[in-house]
Coordinates of C-alpha atoms and ligand atoms in Angstrom, one line a residue:
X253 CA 0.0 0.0 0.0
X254 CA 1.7 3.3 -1.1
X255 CA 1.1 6.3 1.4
X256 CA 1.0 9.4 -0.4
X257 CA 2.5 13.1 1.9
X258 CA -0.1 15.0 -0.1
X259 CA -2.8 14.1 -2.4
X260 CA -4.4 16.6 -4.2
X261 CA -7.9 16.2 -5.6
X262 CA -8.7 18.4 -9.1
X263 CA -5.7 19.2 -11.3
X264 CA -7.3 22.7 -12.3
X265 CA -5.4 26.1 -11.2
X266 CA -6.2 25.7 -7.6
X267 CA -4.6 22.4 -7.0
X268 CA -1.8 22.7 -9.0
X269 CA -0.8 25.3 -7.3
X270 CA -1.2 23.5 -4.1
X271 CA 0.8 20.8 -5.5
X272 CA 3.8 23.0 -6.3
X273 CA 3.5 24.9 -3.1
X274 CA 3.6 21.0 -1.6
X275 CA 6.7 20.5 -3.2
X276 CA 8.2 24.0 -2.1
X277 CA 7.5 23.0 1.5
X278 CA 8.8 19.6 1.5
X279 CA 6.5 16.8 0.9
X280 CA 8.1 14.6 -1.3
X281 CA 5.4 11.9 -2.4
X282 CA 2.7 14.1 -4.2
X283 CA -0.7 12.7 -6.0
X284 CA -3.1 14.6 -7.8
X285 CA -6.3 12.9 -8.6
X286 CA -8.3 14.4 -11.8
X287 CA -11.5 13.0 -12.8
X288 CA -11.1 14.4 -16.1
X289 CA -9.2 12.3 -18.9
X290 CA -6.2 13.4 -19.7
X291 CA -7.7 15.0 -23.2
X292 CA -10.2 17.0 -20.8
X293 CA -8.0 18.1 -18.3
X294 CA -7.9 21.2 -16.4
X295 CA -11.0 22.1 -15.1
X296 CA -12.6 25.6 -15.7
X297 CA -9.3 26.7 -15.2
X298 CA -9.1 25.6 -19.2
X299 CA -11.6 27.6 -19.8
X300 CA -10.6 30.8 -18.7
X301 CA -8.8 34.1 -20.3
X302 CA -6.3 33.5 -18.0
X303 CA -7.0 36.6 -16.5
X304 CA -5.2 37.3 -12.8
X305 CA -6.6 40.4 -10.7
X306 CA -3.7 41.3 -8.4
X307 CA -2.9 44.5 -6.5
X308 CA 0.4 46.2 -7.6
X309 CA 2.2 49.5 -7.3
X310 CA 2.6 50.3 -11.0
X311 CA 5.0 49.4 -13.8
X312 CA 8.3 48.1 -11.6
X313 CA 5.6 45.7 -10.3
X314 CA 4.0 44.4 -13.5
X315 CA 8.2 44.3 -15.1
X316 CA 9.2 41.9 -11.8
X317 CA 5.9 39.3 -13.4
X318 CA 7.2 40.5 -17.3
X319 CA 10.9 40.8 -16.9
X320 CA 10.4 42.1 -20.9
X321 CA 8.0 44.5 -20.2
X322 CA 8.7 47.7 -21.8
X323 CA 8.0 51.0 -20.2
X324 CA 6.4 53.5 -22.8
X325 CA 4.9 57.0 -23.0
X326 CA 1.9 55.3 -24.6
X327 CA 1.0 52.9 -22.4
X328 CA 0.0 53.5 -18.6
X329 CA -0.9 50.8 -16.8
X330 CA -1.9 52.4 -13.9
X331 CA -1.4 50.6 -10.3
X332 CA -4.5 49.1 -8.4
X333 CA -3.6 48.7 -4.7
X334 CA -4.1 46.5 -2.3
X335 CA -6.5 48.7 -0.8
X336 CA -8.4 49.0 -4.2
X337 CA -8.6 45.4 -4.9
X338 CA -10.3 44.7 -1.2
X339 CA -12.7 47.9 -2.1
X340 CA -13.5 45.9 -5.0
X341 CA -14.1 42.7 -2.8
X342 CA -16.6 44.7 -0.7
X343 CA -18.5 46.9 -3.1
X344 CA -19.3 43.7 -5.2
X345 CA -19.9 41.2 -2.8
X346 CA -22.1 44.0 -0.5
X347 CA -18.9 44.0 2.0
X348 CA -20.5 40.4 2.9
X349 CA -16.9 38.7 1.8
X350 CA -15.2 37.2 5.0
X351 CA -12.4 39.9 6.1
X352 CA -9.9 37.6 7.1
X353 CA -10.4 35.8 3.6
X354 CA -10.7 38.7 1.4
X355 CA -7.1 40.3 3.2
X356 CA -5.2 37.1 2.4
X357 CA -6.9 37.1 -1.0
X358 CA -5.7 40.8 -1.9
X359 CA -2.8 41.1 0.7
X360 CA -1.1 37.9 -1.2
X361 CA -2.3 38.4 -4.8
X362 CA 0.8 40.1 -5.7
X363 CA 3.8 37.5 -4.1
X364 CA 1.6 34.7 -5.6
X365 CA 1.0 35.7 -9.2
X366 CA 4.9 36.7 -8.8
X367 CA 5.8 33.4 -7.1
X368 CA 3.6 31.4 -10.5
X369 CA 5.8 33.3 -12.7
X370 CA 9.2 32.4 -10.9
X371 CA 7.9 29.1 -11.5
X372 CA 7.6 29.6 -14.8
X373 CA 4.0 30.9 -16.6
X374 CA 4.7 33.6 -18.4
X375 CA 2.0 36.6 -18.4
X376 CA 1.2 39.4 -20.9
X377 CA -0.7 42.9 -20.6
X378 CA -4.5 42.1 -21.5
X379 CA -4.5 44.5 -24.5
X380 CA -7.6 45.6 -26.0
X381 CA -10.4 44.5 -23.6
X382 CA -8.9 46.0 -20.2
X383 CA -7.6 49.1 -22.2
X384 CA -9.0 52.3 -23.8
X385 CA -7.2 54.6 -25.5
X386 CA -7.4 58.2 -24.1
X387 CA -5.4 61.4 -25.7
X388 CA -3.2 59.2 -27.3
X389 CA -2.2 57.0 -24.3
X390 CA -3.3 53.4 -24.0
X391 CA -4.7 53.5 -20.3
X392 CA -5.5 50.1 -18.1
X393 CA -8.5 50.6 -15.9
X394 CA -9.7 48.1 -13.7
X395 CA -7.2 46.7 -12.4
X396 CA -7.0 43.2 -14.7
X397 CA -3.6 44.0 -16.4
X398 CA -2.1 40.5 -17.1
X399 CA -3.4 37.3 -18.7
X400 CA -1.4 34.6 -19.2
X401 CA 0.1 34.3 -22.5
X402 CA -1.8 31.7 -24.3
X403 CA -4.9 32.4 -22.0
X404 CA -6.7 28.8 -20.0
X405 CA -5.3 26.6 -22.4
X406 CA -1.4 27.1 -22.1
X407 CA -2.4 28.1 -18.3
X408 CA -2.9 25.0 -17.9
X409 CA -0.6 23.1 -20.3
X410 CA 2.2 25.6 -18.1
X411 CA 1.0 24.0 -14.5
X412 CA 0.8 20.7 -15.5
X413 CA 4.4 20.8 -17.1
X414 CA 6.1 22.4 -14.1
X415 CA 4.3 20.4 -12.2
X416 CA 5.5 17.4 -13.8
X417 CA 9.1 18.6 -13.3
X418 CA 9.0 18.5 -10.0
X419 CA 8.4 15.2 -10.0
X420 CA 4.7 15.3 -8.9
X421 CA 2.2 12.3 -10.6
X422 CA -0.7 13.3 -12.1
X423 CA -3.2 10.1 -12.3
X424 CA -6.2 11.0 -14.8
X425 CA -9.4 9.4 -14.9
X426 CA -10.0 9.4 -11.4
X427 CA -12.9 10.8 -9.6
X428 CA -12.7 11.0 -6.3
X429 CA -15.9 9.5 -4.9
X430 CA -15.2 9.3 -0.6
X431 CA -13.2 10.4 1.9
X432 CA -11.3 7.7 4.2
X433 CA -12.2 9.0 7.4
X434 CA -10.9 7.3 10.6
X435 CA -10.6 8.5 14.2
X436 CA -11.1 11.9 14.2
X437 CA -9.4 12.3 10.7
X438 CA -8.4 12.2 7.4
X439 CA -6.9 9.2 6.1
X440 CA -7.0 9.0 2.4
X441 CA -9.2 9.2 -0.5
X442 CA -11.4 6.7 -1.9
X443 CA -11.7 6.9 -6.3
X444 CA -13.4 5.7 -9.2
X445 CA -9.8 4.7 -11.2
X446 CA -11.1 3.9 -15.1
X447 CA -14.4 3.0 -13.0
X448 CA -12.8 0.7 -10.6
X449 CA -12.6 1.3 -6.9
X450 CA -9.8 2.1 -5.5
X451 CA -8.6 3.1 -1.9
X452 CA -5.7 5.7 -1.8
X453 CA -4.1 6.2 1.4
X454 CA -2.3 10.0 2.3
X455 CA -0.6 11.8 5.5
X456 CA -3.0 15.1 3.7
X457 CA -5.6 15.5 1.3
X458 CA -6.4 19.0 -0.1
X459 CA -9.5 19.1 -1.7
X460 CA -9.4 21.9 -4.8
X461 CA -12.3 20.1 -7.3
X462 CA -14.2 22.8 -8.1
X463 CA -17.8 23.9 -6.8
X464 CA -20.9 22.6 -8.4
X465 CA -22.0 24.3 -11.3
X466 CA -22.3 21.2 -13.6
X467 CA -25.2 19.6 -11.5
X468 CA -28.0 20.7 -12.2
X469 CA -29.3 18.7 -9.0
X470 CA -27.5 20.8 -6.8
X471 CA -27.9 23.9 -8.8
X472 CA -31.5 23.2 -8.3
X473 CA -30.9 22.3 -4.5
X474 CA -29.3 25.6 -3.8
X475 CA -29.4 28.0 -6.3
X476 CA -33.0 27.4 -6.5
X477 CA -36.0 27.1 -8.8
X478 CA -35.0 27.7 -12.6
X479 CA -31.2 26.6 -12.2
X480 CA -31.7 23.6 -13.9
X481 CA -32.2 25.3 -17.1
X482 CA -28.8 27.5 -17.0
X483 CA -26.8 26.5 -19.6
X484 CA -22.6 25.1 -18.3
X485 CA -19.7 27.2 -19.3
X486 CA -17.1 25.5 -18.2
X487 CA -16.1 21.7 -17.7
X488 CA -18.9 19.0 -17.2
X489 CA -16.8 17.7 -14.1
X490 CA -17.2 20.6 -11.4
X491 CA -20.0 18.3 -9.8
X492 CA -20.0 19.4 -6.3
X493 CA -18.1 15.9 -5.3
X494 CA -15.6 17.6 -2.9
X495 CA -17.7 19.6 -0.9
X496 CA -20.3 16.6 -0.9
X497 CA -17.7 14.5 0.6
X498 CA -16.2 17.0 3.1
X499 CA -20.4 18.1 4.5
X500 CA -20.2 13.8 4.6
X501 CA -17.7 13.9 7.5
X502 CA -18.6 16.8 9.2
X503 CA -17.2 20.0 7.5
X504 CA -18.8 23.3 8.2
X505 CA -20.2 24.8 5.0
X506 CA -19.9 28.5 4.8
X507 CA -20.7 31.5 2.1
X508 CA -23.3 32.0 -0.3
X509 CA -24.8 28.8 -1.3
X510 CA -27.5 30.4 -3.1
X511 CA -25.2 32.1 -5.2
X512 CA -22.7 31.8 -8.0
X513 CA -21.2 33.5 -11.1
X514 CA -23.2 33.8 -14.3
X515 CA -23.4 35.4 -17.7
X516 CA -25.0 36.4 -20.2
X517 CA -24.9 33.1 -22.5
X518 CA -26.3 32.3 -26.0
X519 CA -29.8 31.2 -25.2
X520 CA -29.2 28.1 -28.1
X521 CA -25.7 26.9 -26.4
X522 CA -25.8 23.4 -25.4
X523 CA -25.7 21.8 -22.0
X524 CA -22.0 21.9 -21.3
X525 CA -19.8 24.2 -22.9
X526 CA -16.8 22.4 -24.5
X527 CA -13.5 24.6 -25.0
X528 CA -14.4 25.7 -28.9
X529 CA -17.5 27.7 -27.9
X530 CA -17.0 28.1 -23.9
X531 CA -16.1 32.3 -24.1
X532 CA -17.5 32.7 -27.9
X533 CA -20.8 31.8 -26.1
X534 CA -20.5 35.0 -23.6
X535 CA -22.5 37.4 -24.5
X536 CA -21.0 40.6 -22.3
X537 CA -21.0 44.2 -23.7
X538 CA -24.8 45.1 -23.1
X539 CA -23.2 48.2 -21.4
X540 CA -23.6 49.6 -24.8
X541 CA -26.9 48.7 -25.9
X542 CA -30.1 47.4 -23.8
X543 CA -31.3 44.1 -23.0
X544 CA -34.8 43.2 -23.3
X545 CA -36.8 40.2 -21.9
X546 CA -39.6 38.0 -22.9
X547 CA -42.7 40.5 -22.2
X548 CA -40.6 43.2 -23.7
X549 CA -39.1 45.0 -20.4
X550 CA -36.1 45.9 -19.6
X551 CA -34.8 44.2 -16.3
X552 CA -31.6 45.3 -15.5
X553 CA -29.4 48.7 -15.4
X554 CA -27.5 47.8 -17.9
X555 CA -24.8 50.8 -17.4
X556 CA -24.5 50.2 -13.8
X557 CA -20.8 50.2 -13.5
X558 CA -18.0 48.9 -16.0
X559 CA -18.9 45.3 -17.1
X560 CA -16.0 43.6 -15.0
X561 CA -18.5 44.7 -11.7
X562 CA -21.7 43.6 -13.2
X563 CA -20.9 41.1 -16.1
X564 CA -20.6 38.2 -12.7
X565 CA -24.2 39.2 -11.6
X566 CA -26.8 39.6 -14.8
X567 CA -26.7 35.7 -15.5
X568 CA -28.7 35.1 -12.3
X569 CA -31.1 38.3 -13.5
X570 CA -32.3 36.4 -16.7
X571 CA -32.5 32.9 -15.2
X572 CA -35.3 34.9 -13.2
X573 CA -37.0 36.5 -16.7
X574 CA -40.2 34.2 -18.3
X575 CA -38.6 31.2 -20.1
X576 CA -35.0 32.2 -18.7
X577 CA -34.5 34.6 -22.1
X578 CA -33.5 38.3 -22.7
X579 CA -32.3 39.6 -25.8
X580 CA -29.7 42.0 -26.3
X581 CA -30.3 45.1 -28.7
X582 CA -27.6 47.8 -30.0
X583 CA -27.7 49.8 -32.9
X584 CA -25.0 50.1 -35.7
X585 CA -23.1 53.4 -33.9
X586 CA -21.9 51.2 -30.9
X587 CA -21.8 47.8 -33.3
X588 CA -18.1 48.1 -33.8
X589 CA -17.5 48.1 -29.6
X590 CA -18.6 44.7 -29.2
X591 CA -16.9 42.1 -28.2
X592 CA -15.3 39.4 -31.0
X593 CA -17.8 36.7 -29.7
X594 CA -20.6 39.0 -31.4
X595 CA -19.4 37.9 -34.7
X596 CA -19.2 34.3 -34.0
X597 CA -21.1 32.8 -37.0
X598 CA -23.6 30.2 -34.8
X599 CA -24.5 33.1 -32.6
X600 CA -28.2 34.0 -32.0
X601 CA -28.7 37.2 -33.8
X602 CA -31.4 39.1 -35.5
X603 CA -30.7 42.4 -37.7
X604 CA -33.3 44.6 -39.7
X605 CA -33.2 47.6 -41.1
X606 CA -35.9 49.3 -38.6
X607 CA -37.2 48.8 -34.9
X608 CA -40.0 47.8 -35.6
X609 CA -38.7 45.1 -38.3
X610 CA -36.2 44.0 -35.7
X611 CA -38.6 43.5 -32.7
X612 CA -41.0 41.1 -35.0
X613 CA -37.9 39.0 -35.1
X614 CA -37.1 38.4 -31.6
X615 CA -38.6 35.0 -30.8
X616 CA -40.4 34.7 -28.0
X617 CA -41.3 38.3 -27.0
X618 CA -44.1 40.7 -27.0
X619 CA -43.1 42.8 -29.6
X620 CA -45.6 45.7 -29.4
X621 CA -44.4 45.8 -25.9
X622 CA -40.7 45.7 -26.7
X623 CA -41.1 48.1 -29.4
X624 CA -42.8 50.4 -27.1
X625 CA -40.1 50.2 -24.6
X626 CA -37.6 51.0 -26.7
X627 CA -39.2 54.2 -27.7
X628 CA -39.5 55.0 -24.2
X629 CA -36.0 54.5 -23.3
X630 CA -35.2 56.9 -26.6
X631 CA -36.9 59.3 -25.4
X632 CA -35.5 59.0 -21.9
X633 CA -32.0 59.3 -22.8
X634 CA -29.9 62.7 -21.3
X635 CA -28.1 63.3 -24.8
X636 CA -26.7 66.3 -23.2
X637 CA -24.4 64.9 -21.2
X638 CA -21.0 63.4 -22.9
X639 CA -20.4 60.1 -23.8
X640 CA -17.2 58.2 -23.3
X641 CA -17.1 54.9 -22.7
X642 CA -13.7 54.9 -20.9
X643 CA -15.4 56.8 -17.6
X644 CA -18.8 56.3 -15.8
X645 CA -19.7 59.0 -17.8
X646 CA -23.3 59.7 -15.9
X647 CA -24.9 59.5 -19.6
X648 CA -28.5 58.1 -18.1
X649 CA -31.8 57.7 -18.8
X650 CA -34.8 59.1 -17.1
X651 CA -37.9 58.5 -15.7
X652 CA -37.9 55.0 -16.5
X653 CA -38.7 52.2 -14.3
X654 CA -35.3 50.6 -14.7
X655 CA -32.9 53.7 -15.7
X656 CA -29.8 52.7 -17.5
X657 CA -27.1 54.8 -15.1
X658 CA -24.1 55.2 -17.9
X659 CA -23.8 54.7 -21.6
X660 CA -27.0 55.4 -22.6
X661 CA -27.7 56.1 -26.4
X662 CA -30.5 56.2 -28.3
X663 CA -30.6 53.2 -30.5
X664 CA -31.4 54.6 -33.7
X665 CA -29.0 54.2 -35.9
X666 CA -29.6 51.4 -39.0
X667 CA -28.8 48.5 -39.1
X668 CA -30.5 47.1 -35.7
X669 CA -29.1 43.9 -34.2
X670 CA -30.4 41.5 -30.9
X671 CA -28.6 38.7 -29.6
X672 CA -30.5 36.2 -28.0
X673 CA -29.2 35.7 -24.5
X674 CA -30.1 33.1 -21.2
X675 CA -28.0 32.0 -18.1
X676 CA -24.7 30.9 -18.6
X677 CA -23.3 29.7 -15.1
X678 CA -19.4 29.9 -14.4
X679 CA -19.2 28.6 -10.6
X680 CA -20.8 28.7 -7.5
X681 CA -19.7 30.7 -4.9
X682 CA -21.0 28.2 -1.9
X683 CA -18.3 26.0 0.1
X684 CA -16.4 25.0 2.8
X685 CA -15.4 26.9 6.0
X686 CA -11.2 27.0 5.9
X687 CA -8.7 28.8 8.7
X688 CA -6.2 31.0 7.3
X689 CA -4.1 27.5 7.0
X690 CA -6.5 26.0 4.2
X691 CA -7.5 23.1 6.8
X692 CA -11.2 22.4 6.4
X693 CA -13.0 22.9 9.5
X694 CA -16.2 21.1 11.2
X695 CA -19.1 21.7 12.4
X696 CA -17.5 23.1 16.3
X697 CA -15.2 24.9 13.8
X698 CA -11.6 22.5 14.5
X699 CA -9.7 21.6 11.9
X700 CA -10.4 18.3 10.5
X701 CA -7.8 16.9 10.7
X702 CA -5.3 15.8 7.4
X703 CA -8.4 18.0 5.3
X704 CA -7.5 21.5 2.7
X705 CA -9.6 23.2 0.3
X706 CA -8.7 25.6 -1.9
X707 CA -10.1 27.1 -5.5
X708 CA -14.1 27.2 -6.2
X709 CA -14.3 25.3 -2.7
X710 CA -13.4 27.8 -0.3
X711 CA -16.9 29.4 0.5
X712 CA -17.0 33.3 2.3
X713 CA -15.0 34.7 -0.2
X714 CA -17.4 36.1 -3.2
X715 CA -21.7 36.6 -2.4
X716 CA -23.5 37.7 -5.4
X717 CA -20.6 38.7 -7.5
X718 CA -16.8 38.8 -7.9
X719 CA -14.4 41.4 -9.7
X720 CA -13.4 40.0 -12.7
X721 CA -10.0 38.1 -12.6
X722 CA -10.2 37.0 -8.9
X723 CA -11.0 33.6 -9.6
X724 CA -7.9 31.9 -10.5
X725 CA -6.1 34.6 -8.1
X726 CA -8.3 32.9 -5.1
X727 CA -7.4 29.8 -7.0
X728 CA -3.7 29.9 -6.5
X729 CA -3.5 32.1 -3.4
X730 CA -5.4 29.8 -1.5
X731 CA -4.1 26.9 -3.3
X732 CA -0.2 27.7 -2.2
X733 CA -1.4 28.1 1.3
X734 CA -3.5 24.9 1.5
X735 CA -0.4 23.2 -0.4
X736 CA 2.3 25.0 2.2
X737 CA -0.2 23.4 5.2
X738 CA -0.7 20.0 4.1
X739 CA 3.1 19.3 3.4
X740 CA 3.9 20.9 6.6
X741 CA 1.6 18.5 8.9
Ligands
FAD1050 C1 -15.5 30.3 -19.5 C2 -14.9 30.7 -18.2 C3 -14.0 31.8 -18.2 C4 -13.4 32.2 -17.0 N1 -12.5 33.2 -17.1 C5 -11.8 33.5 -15.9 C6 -10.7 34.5 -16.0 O1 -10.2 34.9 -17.0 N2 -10.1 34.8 -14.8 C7 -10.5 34.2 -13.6 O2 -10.0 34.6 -12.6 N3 -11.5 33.3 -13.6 C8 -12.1 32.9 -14.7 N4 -13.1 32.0 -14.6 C9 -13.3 31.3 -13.3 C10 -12.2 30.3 -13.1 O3 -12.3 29.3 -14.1 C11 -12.3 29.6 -11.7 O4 -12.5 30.5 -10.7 C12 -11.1 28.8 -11.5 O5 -10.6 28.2 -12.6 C13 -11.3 27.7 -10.5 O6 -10.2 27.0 -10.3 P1 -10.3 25.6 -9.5 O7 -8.9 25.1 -9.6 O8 -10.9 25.8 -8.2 O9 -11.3 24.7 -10.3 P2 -11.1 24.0 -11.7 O10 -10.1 24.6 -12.6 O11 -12.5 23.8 -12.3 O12 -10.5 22.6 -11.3 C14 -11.3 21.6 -10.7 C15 -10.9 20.2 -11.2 O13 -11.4 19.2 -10.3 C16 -11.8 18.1 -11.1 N5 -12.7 17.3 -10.4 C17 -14.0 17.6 -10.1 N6 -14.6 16.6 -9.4 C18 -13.6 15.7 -9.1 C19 -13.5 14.5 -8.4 N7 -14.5 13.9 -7.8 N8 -12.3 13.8 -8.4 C20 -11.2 14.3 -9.0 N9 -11.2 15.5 -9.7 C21 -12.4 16.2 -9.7 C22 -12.3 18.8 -12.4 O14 -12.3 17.8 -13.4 C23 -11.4 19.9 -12.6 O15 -10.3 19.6 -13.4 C24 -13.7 31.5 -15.8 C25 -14.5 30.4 -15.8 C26 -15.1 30.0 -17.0 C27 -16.0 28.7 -17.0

């Protein structure tokens, strides 16, 4: 019987990172199990732009992540503090995210992304959809400066190959299905290997398998009514098996359950995303335009704040519209500002020459009603106040029942396009209750003993929403401290 140091459950951003950080801190037998086949791999962590949020103090920052980086009179990329980045934390999540949680999250965001780099992924400046250009000067705003080069895909493809340097085994096709819990602790992991039981026995096990967006039973469960119908963005695998173990042997759940991360998504996008249609499927940059639902209303400010603070949110607004649709309008002179997902050929989208052409072809809604609300929100429009979509430039509507607080324009300009849009979920923001050491804890909040979570299974850190980028930043923040803990036991 082999006795893994660590085993670490997922092979997604999260645990590799928990895997390296095992290997930093001295354990020398490491196991990650991935459910996945090895053509699947990675977990949503695949999926993503590889977009980090970090706080940093301007350039000399960004050029110790991008030794290359050049410094420029054109480019300014700003700084975004560690102050900003836990503003951020408590504006979107309603300051409900757990302060202890949300200071390592921002306080360590920097060393970490820094500390992945040393190790070998190489970043790049996002260009294009985290800049504007202003007065000749290509300025970053937000605060998500760096992607990884190569985005999810090479993310990943990075991990797994340090990883494999440092001579940690990766052992595919392996769900784990139980915990081996014995007096008072953790002893091992119990896995589906190919479909055969198998028992595998470990000092520590850190559990970093994602939440559970891909079951639509627990989506139902805990998300509520409705959530059966979203439509999966990510992998098929994130099925809630970790944090259904861990509540199995007493773990303390913690965070917002009821809550999770989801888009705007192509309301005739299948089940499961798979990694061809995954981001083409978004449908985010209805800051620009207005988004109407199935009896022809509006339902949500679109111009509330920048899309990276409301993009998180609107998914769950739709999944509560009549048959879980909305469809998104612009006109030709804000066309051209649209996302390159817009032009995907299988998109939903209806163009006509006229309003009233266009809202006969939007399937599914009232269109005398829509037609009538987009008169309405014409004629609410302040076009005397300035717009430029680099600012919150206060450009609002009036009067309305839902006002649109920025970026309002009056959609009249020829050629008219709509994009049918539903609920495309990313992950769930519900999980387990952790100490600032990763170690799960139970229900009289101890440690159970030999148990870490890190990634989409921490719960406390987002409610409701989450700034852009901070996923695979809580990912490998949390990971290398769950990692750090469970080699040190
Ligand atoms: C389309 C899309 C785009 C995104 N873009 C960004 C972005 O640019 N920036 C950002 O910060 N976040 C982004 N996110 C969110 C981000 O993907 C997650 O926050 C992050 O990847 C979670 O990492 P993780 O390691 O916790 O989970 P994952 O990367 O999902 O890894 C979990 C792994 O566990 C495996 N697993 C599940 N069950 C078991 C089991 N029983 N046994 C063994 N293995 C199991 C899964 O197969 C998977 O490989 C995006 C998500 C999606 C879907």
């Amino acid at each position: 019987m082999i006795k893994y140091d660590v085993v670490v459950v997922g092979a997604g951003n999260a645990a590799l990172s928990s895997a390296l950080a095992a290997k930093d801190n001295g354990a020398k037998n490491i196991l990650v199990l991935e459910k996945a086949s090895q053509k699947e791999r990675g977990g949503n962590s695949r999926y993503t732009n590889g977009a980090y949020r970090f706080a940093y103090n301007g350039f000399s920052d960004l050029k110790k992540i991008i030794p290359s980086l050049k410094n420029s009179n054109s480019i300014d990329y700003g700084k975004y503090t560690v102050s900003d980045f836990l503003k951020d934390m408590k504006k979107v999540t309603d300051g409900k995210t757990d302060k202890v949680l949300s200071k390592t999250l921002t306080s360590k965001s920097f060393e970490t992304i820094h500390w992945l780099s040393k190790k070998g992924l190489k970043f790049k400046p996002i260009e294009g959809r985290q800049s504007f250009k202003v007065n000749g000067v290509m300025k970053y705003w937000g605060g998500l400066t760096l992607e990884v080069d190569g985005q999810g895909e090479k993310l990943v493809d990075s991990l797994l190959k340090i990883t494999k340097k440092n001579g940690i085994k990766i052992q595919y096709d392996s769900a784990a299905t139980d915990l081996i819990y014995e007096d008072n602790q953790i002893k091992g992991v119990e896995v589906l290997y190919k479909n055969k039981p198998q028992k595998i026995y470990a000092q520590s096990v850190v559990l970093a398998c994602g939440g559970f967006e891909s079951s639509s039973e627990m989506r139902t469960r805990y998300l509520g009514p409705g959530w059966e119908m979203a439509k999966v963005r990510g992998t098929k695998h994130n099925t809630g098996d970790g944090l259904t173990m861990a509540l199995k042997v007493g773990a303390s759940p913690y965070g917002n359950w009821s809550g999770c991360h989801a888009v705007f998504h192509d309301m005739n996008g299948p089940e499961f995303s798979d990694l061809k249609i995954s981001n083409k499927y978004r449908k985010i940059s209805y800051p620009w335009g207005i988004v109407l639902n199935a009896n022809g209303e509006r339902f949500v400010d679109e111009g509330e704040d920048f899309r990276n603070y409301t993009y998180a949110k609107f998914g769950r607004e739709v999944i509560k519209q009549p048959n879980q649709i909305g469809w998104q309008i612009f006109d030709q002179k804000v066309r051209h500002m649209l996302y390159p997902e817009y032009d995907v050929k299988s998109a939903t989208m209806v163009k006509a020459k006229t309003i009233e052409e266009l809202v006969k072809k939007l399937s599914g809604v009232n269109s005398a009603k829509a037609l009538q609300t987009i008169k309405e929100y014409n004629e609410s429009v302040r076009d005397d106040i300035k717009y430029d979509p680099t600012i919150k430039d206060r450009r609002c509507t009036e009067g309305l029942k839902v006002n649109k607080t920025n970026w309002a324009n009056k959609i009249d300009q020829a050629p008219f396009y709509a994009y049918g849009v539903t609920c495309g979920i990313t992950f769930t923001f519900g999980g387990l209750r952790v100490n600032n050491k990763c170690q799960v804890l139970n229900k009289v909040m101890k440690p159970i003993k030999g148990l870490y979570a890190a990634g989409e299974m921490i719960g406390g850190i987002f409610y409701f929403n989450y700034p852009g980028g901070s996923g695979l930043t809580s990912g490998a923040v949390f990971g290398k401290i769950a990692g750090q803990s469970a080699a040190r036991v």
